[in-house]
The first five atom37 places (N, CA, C, CB, O) and aatype in JSON, in Angstrom:
{
  "aatype": [12, 14, 9, 16, 13, 2, 15, 16, 7, 7, 13, 10, 0, 7, 16, 9, 15, 15, 15, 7, 2, 3, 9, 13, 9, 16, 16, 15, 7, 15, 19, 7, 0, 9, 2, 9, 7, 2, 5, 16, 10, 15, 7, 15, 6, 19, 19, 6, 11, 3, 15, 16, 7, 11, 9, 1, 2, 11, 11, 9, 13, 2, 3, 3, 7, 16, 9, 16, 5, 5, 11, 13, 3],
  "atom_mask": [
    [1, 1, 1, 1, 1],
    [1, 1, 1, 1, 1],
    [1, 1, 1, 1, 1],
    [1, 1, 1, 1, 1],
    [1, 1, 1, 1, 1],
    [1, 1, 1, 1, 1],
    [1, 1, 1, 1, 1],
    [1, 1, 1, 1, 1],
    [1, 1, 1, 0, 1],
    [1, 1, 1, 0, 1],
    [1, 1, 1, 1, 1],
    [1, 1, 1, 1, 1],
    [1, 1, 1, 1, 1],
    [1, 1, 1, 0, 1],
    [1, 1, 1, 1, 1],
    [1, 1, 1, 1, 1],
    [1, 1, 1, 1, 1],
    [1, 1, 1, 1, 1],
    [1, 1, 1, 1, 1],
    [1, 1, 1, 0, 1],
    [1, 1, 1, 1, 1],
    [1, 1, 1, 1, 1],
    [1, 1, 1, 1, 1],
    [1, 1, 1, 1, 1],
    [1, 1, 1, 1, 1],
    [1, 1, 1, 1, 1],
    [1, 1, 1, 1, 1],
    [1, 1, 1, 1, 1],
    [1, 1, 1, 0, 1],
    [1, 1, 1, 1, 1],
    [1, 1, 1, 1, 1],
    [1, 1, 1, 0, 1],
    [1, 1, 1, 1, 1],
    [1, 1, 1, 1, 1],
    [1, 1, 1, 1, 1],
    [1, 1, 1, 1, 1],
    [1, 1, 1, 0, 1],
    [1, 1, 1, 1, 1],
    [1, 1, 1, 1, 1],
    [1, 1, 1, 1, 1],
    [1, 1, 1, 1, 1],
    [1, 1, 1, 1, 1],
    [1, 1, 1, 0, 1],
    [1, 1, 1, 1, 1],
    [1, 1, 1, 1, 1],
    [1, 1, 1, 1, 1],
    [1, 1, 1, 1, 1],
    [1, 1, 1, 1, 1],
    [1, 1, 1, 1, 1],
    [1, 1, 1, 1, 1],
    [1, 1, 1, 1, 1],
    [1, 1, 1, 1, 1],
    [1, 1, 1, 0, 1],
    [1, 1, 1, 1, 1],
    [1, 1, 1, 1, 1],
    [1, 1, 1, 1, 1],
    [1, 1, 1, 1, 1],
    [1, 1, 1, 1, 1],
    [1, 1, 1, 1, 1],
    [1, 1, 1, 1, 1],
    [1, 1, 1, 1, 1],
    [1, 1, 1, 1, 1],
    [1, 1, 1, 1, 1],
    [1, 1, 1, 1, 1],
    [1, 1, 1, 0, 1],
    [1, 1, 1, 1, 1],
    [1, 1, 1, 1, 1],
    [1, 1, 1, 1, 1],
    [1, 1, 1, 1, 1],
    [1, 1, 1, 1, 1],
    [1, 1, 1, 1, 1],
    [1, 1, 1, 1, 1],
    [1, 1, 1, 1, 1]
  ],
  "atom_positions": [
    [[34.49, -58.02, -15.46], [35.12, -58.6, -14.3], [36.39, -59.33, -14.73], [34.15, -59.55, -13.57], [36.33, -60.19, -15.61]],
    [[37.51, -59.02, -14.12], [38.77, -59.67, -14.53], [38.88, -61.08, -13.99], [39.97, -58.87, -14.07], [38.27, -61.42, -12.98]],
    [[39.66, -61.9, -14.69], [40.01, -63.24, -14.25], [41.29, -63.13, -13.49], [40.13, -64.23, -15.42], [42.27, -62.6, -14.01]],
    [[41.32, -63.63, -12.24], [42.5, -63.54, -11.41], [43.14, -64.92, -11.21], [42.15, -62.92, -10.07], [42.46, -65.89, -10.88]],
    [[44.46, -64.98, -11.42], [45.22, -66.21, -11.25], [46.14, -66.04, -10.03], [46.05, -66.54, -12.54], [46.86, -65.05, -9.93]],
    [[46.1, -67.0, -9.12], [47.02, -67.02, -7.98], [47.6, -68.4, -7.91], [46.3, -66.64, -6.63], [47.01, -69.33, -7.35]],
    [[48.81, -68.53, -8.53], [49.42, -69.84, -8.59], [50.51, -69.93, -7.59], [49.93, -70.15, -9.97], [51.45, -69.13, -7.66]],
    [[50.45, -70.88, -6.63], [51.51, -71.04, -5.64], [52.74, -71.61, -6.27], [51.06, -71.92, -4.5], [53.83, -71.47, -5.72]],
    [[52.6, -72.27, -7.42], [53.77, -72.84, -8.12], [54.52, -71.83, -8.9], [0.0, 0.0, 0.0], [55.6, -72.14, -9.41]],
    [[54.01, -70.6, -9.04], [54.7, -69.53, -9.72], [54.47, -69.48, -11.24], [0.0, 0.0, 0.0], [55.11, -68.68, -11.93]],
    [[53.57, -70.31, -11.76], [53.33, -70.29, -13.18], [52.75, -68.95, -13.66], [52.4, -71.43, -13.55], [53.25, -68.35, -14.61]],
    [[51.71, -68.51, -13.01], [51.12, -67.22, -13.33], [50.35, -66.7, -12.13], [50.2, -67.32, -14.55], [49.53, -67.39, -11.53]],
    [[50.66, -65.43, -11.8], [49.97, -64.77, -10.76], [49.65, -63.4, -11.33], [50.8, -64.7, -9.44], [50.56, -62.62, -11.6]],
    [[48.37, -63.09, -11.5], [47.99, -61.82, -12.1], [46.52, -61.85, -12.54], [0.0, 0.0, 0.0], [45.72, -62.67, -12.07]],
    [[46.2, -60.94, -13.45], [44.81, -60.83, -13.94], [44.8, -60.72, -15.46], [44.09, -59.6, -13.29], [45.75, -60.25, -16.09]],
    [[43.68, -61.18, -16.03], [43.35, -61.0, -17.43], [42.01, -60.25, -17.44], [43.27, -62.38, -18.21], [41.03, -60.72, -16.86]],
    [[41.98, -59.08, -18.1], [40.77, -58.27, -18.15], [40.62, -57.68, -19.53], [40.79, -57.17, -17.09], [41.51, -57.78, -20.37]],
    [[39.46, -57.04, -19.75], [39.23, -56.42, -21.05], [38.56, -55.08, -20.82], [38.35, -57.32, -21.97], [37.92, -54.83, -19.8]],
    [[38.73, -54.21, -21.84], [38.06, -52.94, -21.85], [37.87, -52.55, -23.32], [38.86, -51.86, -21.05], [38.84, -52.45, -24.07]],
    [[36.63, -52.34, -23.71], [36.35, -52.13, -25.13], [36.72, -53.33, -25.91], [0.0, 0.0, 0.0], [36.25, -54.43, -25.63]],
    [[37.61, -53.13, -26.93], [38.06, -54.24, -27.76], [39.47, -54.71, -27.38], [38.04, -53.84, -29.23], [40.09, -55.48, -28.12]],
    [[39.99, -54.26, -26.21], [41.37, -54.57, -25.79], [41.37, -55.61, -24.68], [42.09, -53.29, -25.31], [40.44, -55.69, -23.87]],
    [[42.46, -56.42, -24.65], [42.65, -57.4, -23.6], [43.93, -57.01, -22.88], [42.72, -58.88, -24.16], [44.94, -56.67, -23.51]],
    [[43.89, -57.06, -21.57], [45.02, -56.68, -20.72], [45.46, -57.88, -19.88], [44.65, -55.49, -19.8], [44.62, -58.53, -19.27]],
    [[46.74, -58.18, -19.85], [47.3, -59.24, -19.01], [48.32, -58.58, -18.1], [47.95, -60.41, -19.87], [49.32, -58.01, -18.56]],
    [[48.03, -58.66, -16.79], [48.92, -58.03, -15.79], [49.44, -59.17, -14.88], [48.15, -56.88, -14.93], [48.65, -59.94, -14.34]],
    [[50.75, -59.26, -14.73], [51.31, -60.32, -13.91], [52.2, -59.77, -12.82], [52.08, -61.28, -14.76], [52.7, -58.65, -12.89]],
    [[52.38, -60.56, -11.84], [53.32, -60.16, -10.74], [54.49, -61.15, -10.71], [52.58, -60.14, -9.33], [55.24, -61.19, -9.73]],
    [[54.64, -61.93, -11.76], [55.75, -62.88, -11.86], [56.06, -63.12, -13.31], [0.0, 0.0, 0.0], [55.6, -62.38, -14.17]],
    [[56.84, -64.13, -13.62], [57.21, -64.47, -14.96], [55.99, -65.11, -15.67], [58.43, -65.43, -14.96], [55.37, -66.03, -15.16]],
    [[55.68, -64.59, -16.85], [54.55, -65.11, -17.6], [54.92, -66.07, -18.7], [53.79, -64.01, -18.17], [54.05, -66.74, -19.25]],
    [[56.19, -66.16, -19.04], [56.62, -67.02, -20.13], [56.34, -66.34, -21.44], [0.0, 0.0, 0.0], [56.89, -65.26, -21.65]],
    [[55.54, -66.87, -22.33], [55.28, -66.25, -23.66], [53.74, -66.21, -23.92], [56.02, -67.07, -24.83], [52.99, -67.08, -23.47]],
    [[53.34, -65.2, -24.63], [52.0, -65.06, -25.09], [51.98, -65.23, -26.61], [51.43, -63.69, -24.67], [52.71, -64.53, -27.31]],
    [[51.17, -66.14, -27.13], [51.09, -66.37, -28.56], [49.75, -65.85, -29.08], [51.26, -67.87, -28.88], [48.68, -66.25, -28.62]],
    [[49.84, -64.94, -30.07], [48.67, -64.37, -30.73], [48.86, -64.52, -32.23], [48.46, -62.86, -30.34], [49.69, -63.84, -32.84]],
    [[48.09, -65.42, -32.82], [48.26, -65.61, -34.27], [49.68, -66.04, -34.56], [0.0, 0.0, 0.0], [50.17, -67.03, -34.02]],
    [[50.34, -65.24, -35.46], [51.73, -65.55, -35.82], [52.73, -64.77, -35.02], [51.96, -65.29, -37.27], [53.9, -64.7, -35.41]],
    [[52.32, -64.17, -33.91], [53.22, -63.38, -33.09], [53.41, -64.04, -31.72], [52.7, -61.95, -32.93], [52.48, -64.59, -31.14]],
    [[54.65, -63.94, -31.23], [54.95, -64.43, -29.87], [55.53, -63.27, -29.1], [55.94, -65.66, -29.88], [56.49, -62.65, -29.55]],
    [[54.94, -62.96, -27.92], [55.44, -61.89, -27.09], [56.03, -62.53, -25.85], [54.32, -60.86, -26.73], [55.36, -63.32, -25.19]],
    [[57.24, -62.21, -25.55], [57.97, -62.82, -24.43], [58.89, -61.78, -23.8], [58.8, -64.07, -24.9], [59.85, -61.35, -24.44]],
    [[58.63, -61.36, -22.62], [59.46, -60.36, -21.97], [59.58, -59.14, -22.8], [0.0, 0.0, 0.0], [58.58, -58.46, -23.02]],
    [[60.76, -58.83, -23.3], [60.97, -57.6, -24.07], [61.13, -57.92, -25.55], [62.21, -56.85, -23.55], [61.69, -57.11, -26.29]],
    [[60.64, -59.07, -26.02], [60.75, -59.48, -27.41], [59.42, -59.66, -28.07], [61.52, -60.73, -27.52], [58.48, -60.14, -27.45]],
    [[59.33, -59.28, -29.36], [58.18, -59.59, -30.19], [58.69, -60.37, -31.38], [57.42, -58.31, -30.64], [59.51, -59.87, -32.15]],
    [[58.21, -61.6, -31.56], [58.64, -62.46, -32.69], [57.45, -62.6, -33.62], [59.16, -63.89, -32.2], [56.37, -63.01, -33.21]],
    [[57.68, -62.25, -34.91], [56.62, -62.41, -35.92], [56.99, -63.54, -36.83], [56.41, -61.11, -36.73], [58.11, -63.61, -37.31]],
    [[56.04, -64.45, -37.07], [56.24, -65.61, -37.96], [55.37, -65.52, -39.15], [55.97, -66.92, -37.23], [54.35, -64.82, -39.15]],
    [[55.78, -66.25, -40.23], [54.91, -66.35, -41.41], [53.9, -67.45, -41.22], [55.72, -66.59, -42.69], [53.86, -68.06, -40.15]],
    [[53.08, -67.72, -42.22], [52.0, -68.7, -42.04], [52.51, -70.13, -41.87], [51.06, -68.64, -43.23], [51.76, -70.99, -41.42]],
    [[53.78, -70.39, -42.22], [54.34, -71.77, -42.01], [55.04, -71.89, -40.67], [55.34, -72.13, -43.14], [55.5, -72.98, -40.31]],
    [[55.14, -70.79, -39.9], [55.71, -70.86, -38.57], [57.2, -70.43, -38.53], [0.0, 0.0, 0.0], [57.83, -70.46, -37.47]],
    [[57.74, -70.02, -39.69], [59.12, -69.54, -39.74], [59.24, -68.12, -39.22], [59.66, -69.61, -41.15], [58.42, -67.27, -39.55]],
    [[60.25, -67.87, -38.4], [60.46, -66.51, -37.86], [60.88, -65.6, -39.0], [61.53, -66.5, -36.72], [61.82, -65.92, -39.72]],
    [[60.19, -64.47, -39.16], [60.53, -63.49, -40.22], [61.0, -62.17, -39.68], [59.34, -63.24, -41.11], [61.75, -61.48, -40.37]],
    [[60.6, -61.79, -38.46], [60.94, -60.5, -37.89], [61.01, -60.66, -36.35], [59.9, -59.4, -38.32], [60.16, -61.31, -35.74]],
    [[62.03, -60.05, -35.78], [62.17, -60.1, -34.31], [62.55, -58.72, -33.82], [63.23, -61.16, -33.85], [63.51, -58.14, -34.32]],
    [[61.84, -58.2, -32.85], [62.13, -56.93, -32.25], [62.46, -57.12, -30.74], [60.94, -55.96, -32.44], [61.71, -57.75, -29.99]],
    [[63.62, -56.56, -30.35], [64.05, -56.66, -28.96], [64.07, -55.25, -28.36], [65.46, -57.33, -28.86], [64.79, -54.39, -28.85]],
    [[63.31, -55.01, -27.33], [63.22, -53.73, -26.69], [64.28, -53.67, -25.58], [61.79, -53.48, -26.13], [64.13, -54.32, -24.54]],
    [[65.33, -52.92, -25.78], [66.49, -52.89, -24.87], [66.23, -51.95, -23.67], [67.78, -52.43, -25.65], [65.39, -51.05, -23.72]],
    [[66.97, -52.2, -22.63], [66.83, -51.41, -21.39], [67.14, -49.93, -21.6], [67.75, -51.98, -20.31], [66.62, -49.09, -20.87]],
    [[67.97, -49.59, -22.58], [68.34, -48.19, -22.81], [67.33, -47.44, -23.66], [69.7, -48.13, -23.46], [67.56, -46.29, -24.02]],
    [[66.2, -48.07, -24.0], [65.16, -47.46, -24.81], [65.28, -47.65, -26.3], [0.0, 0.0, 0.0], [64.41, -47.21, -27.05]],
    [[66.33, -48.3, -26.75], [66.52, -48.59, -28.17], [65.82, -49.9, -28.52], [68.02, -48.67, -28.55], [65.47, -50.69, -27.64]],
    [[65.64, -50.1, -29.83], [64.97, -51.33, -30.31], [65.96, -51.98, -31.3], [63.53, -51.01, -31.02], [66.45, -51.33, -32.22]],
    [[66.24, -53.28, -31.07], [67.06, -54.03, -32.02], [66.1, -54.85, -32.89], [68.11, -54.96, -31.27], [65.3, -55.62, -32.36]],
    [[66.16, -54.7, -34.2], [65.25, -55.37, -35.09], [66.07, -56.32, -35.98], [64.43, -54.34, -35.95], [67.07, -55.94, -36.59]],
    [[65.6, -57.59, -36.04], [66.25, -58.59, -36.9], [65.21, -59.06, -37.91], [66.82, -59.8, -36.06], [64.08, -59.36, -37.55]],
    [[65.62, -59.13, -39.2], [64.77, -59.65, -40.24], [65.38, -60.91, -40.79], [64.56, -58.63, -41.34], [66.59, -60.96, -40.99]],
    [[64.57, -61.93, -41.04], [65.04, -63.18, -41.52], [64.37, -63.5, -42.87], [64.77, -64.26, -40.49], [63.19, -63.22, -43.08]],
    [[65.18, -64.1, -43.79], [64.62, -64.51, -45.09], [64.15, -65.91, -45.04], [65.62, -64.36, -46.21], [63.65, -66.43, -46.04]]
  ]
}
């Protein structure tokens, strides 16, 4: 059974559900960012951090279907 959020303030409106070992988050508005371990997912960006929290890799999924990847030392 999915968890449904209906926020009149616009913070989150959507559902969180699971199937098998997967989790699905479906929204009808802006969700901000999702943090999973050392990764942050926000809109069309995936940010990977090391164990100290420093950004090491960033992928931006562009509207034209290309991916811009940035690596940091």
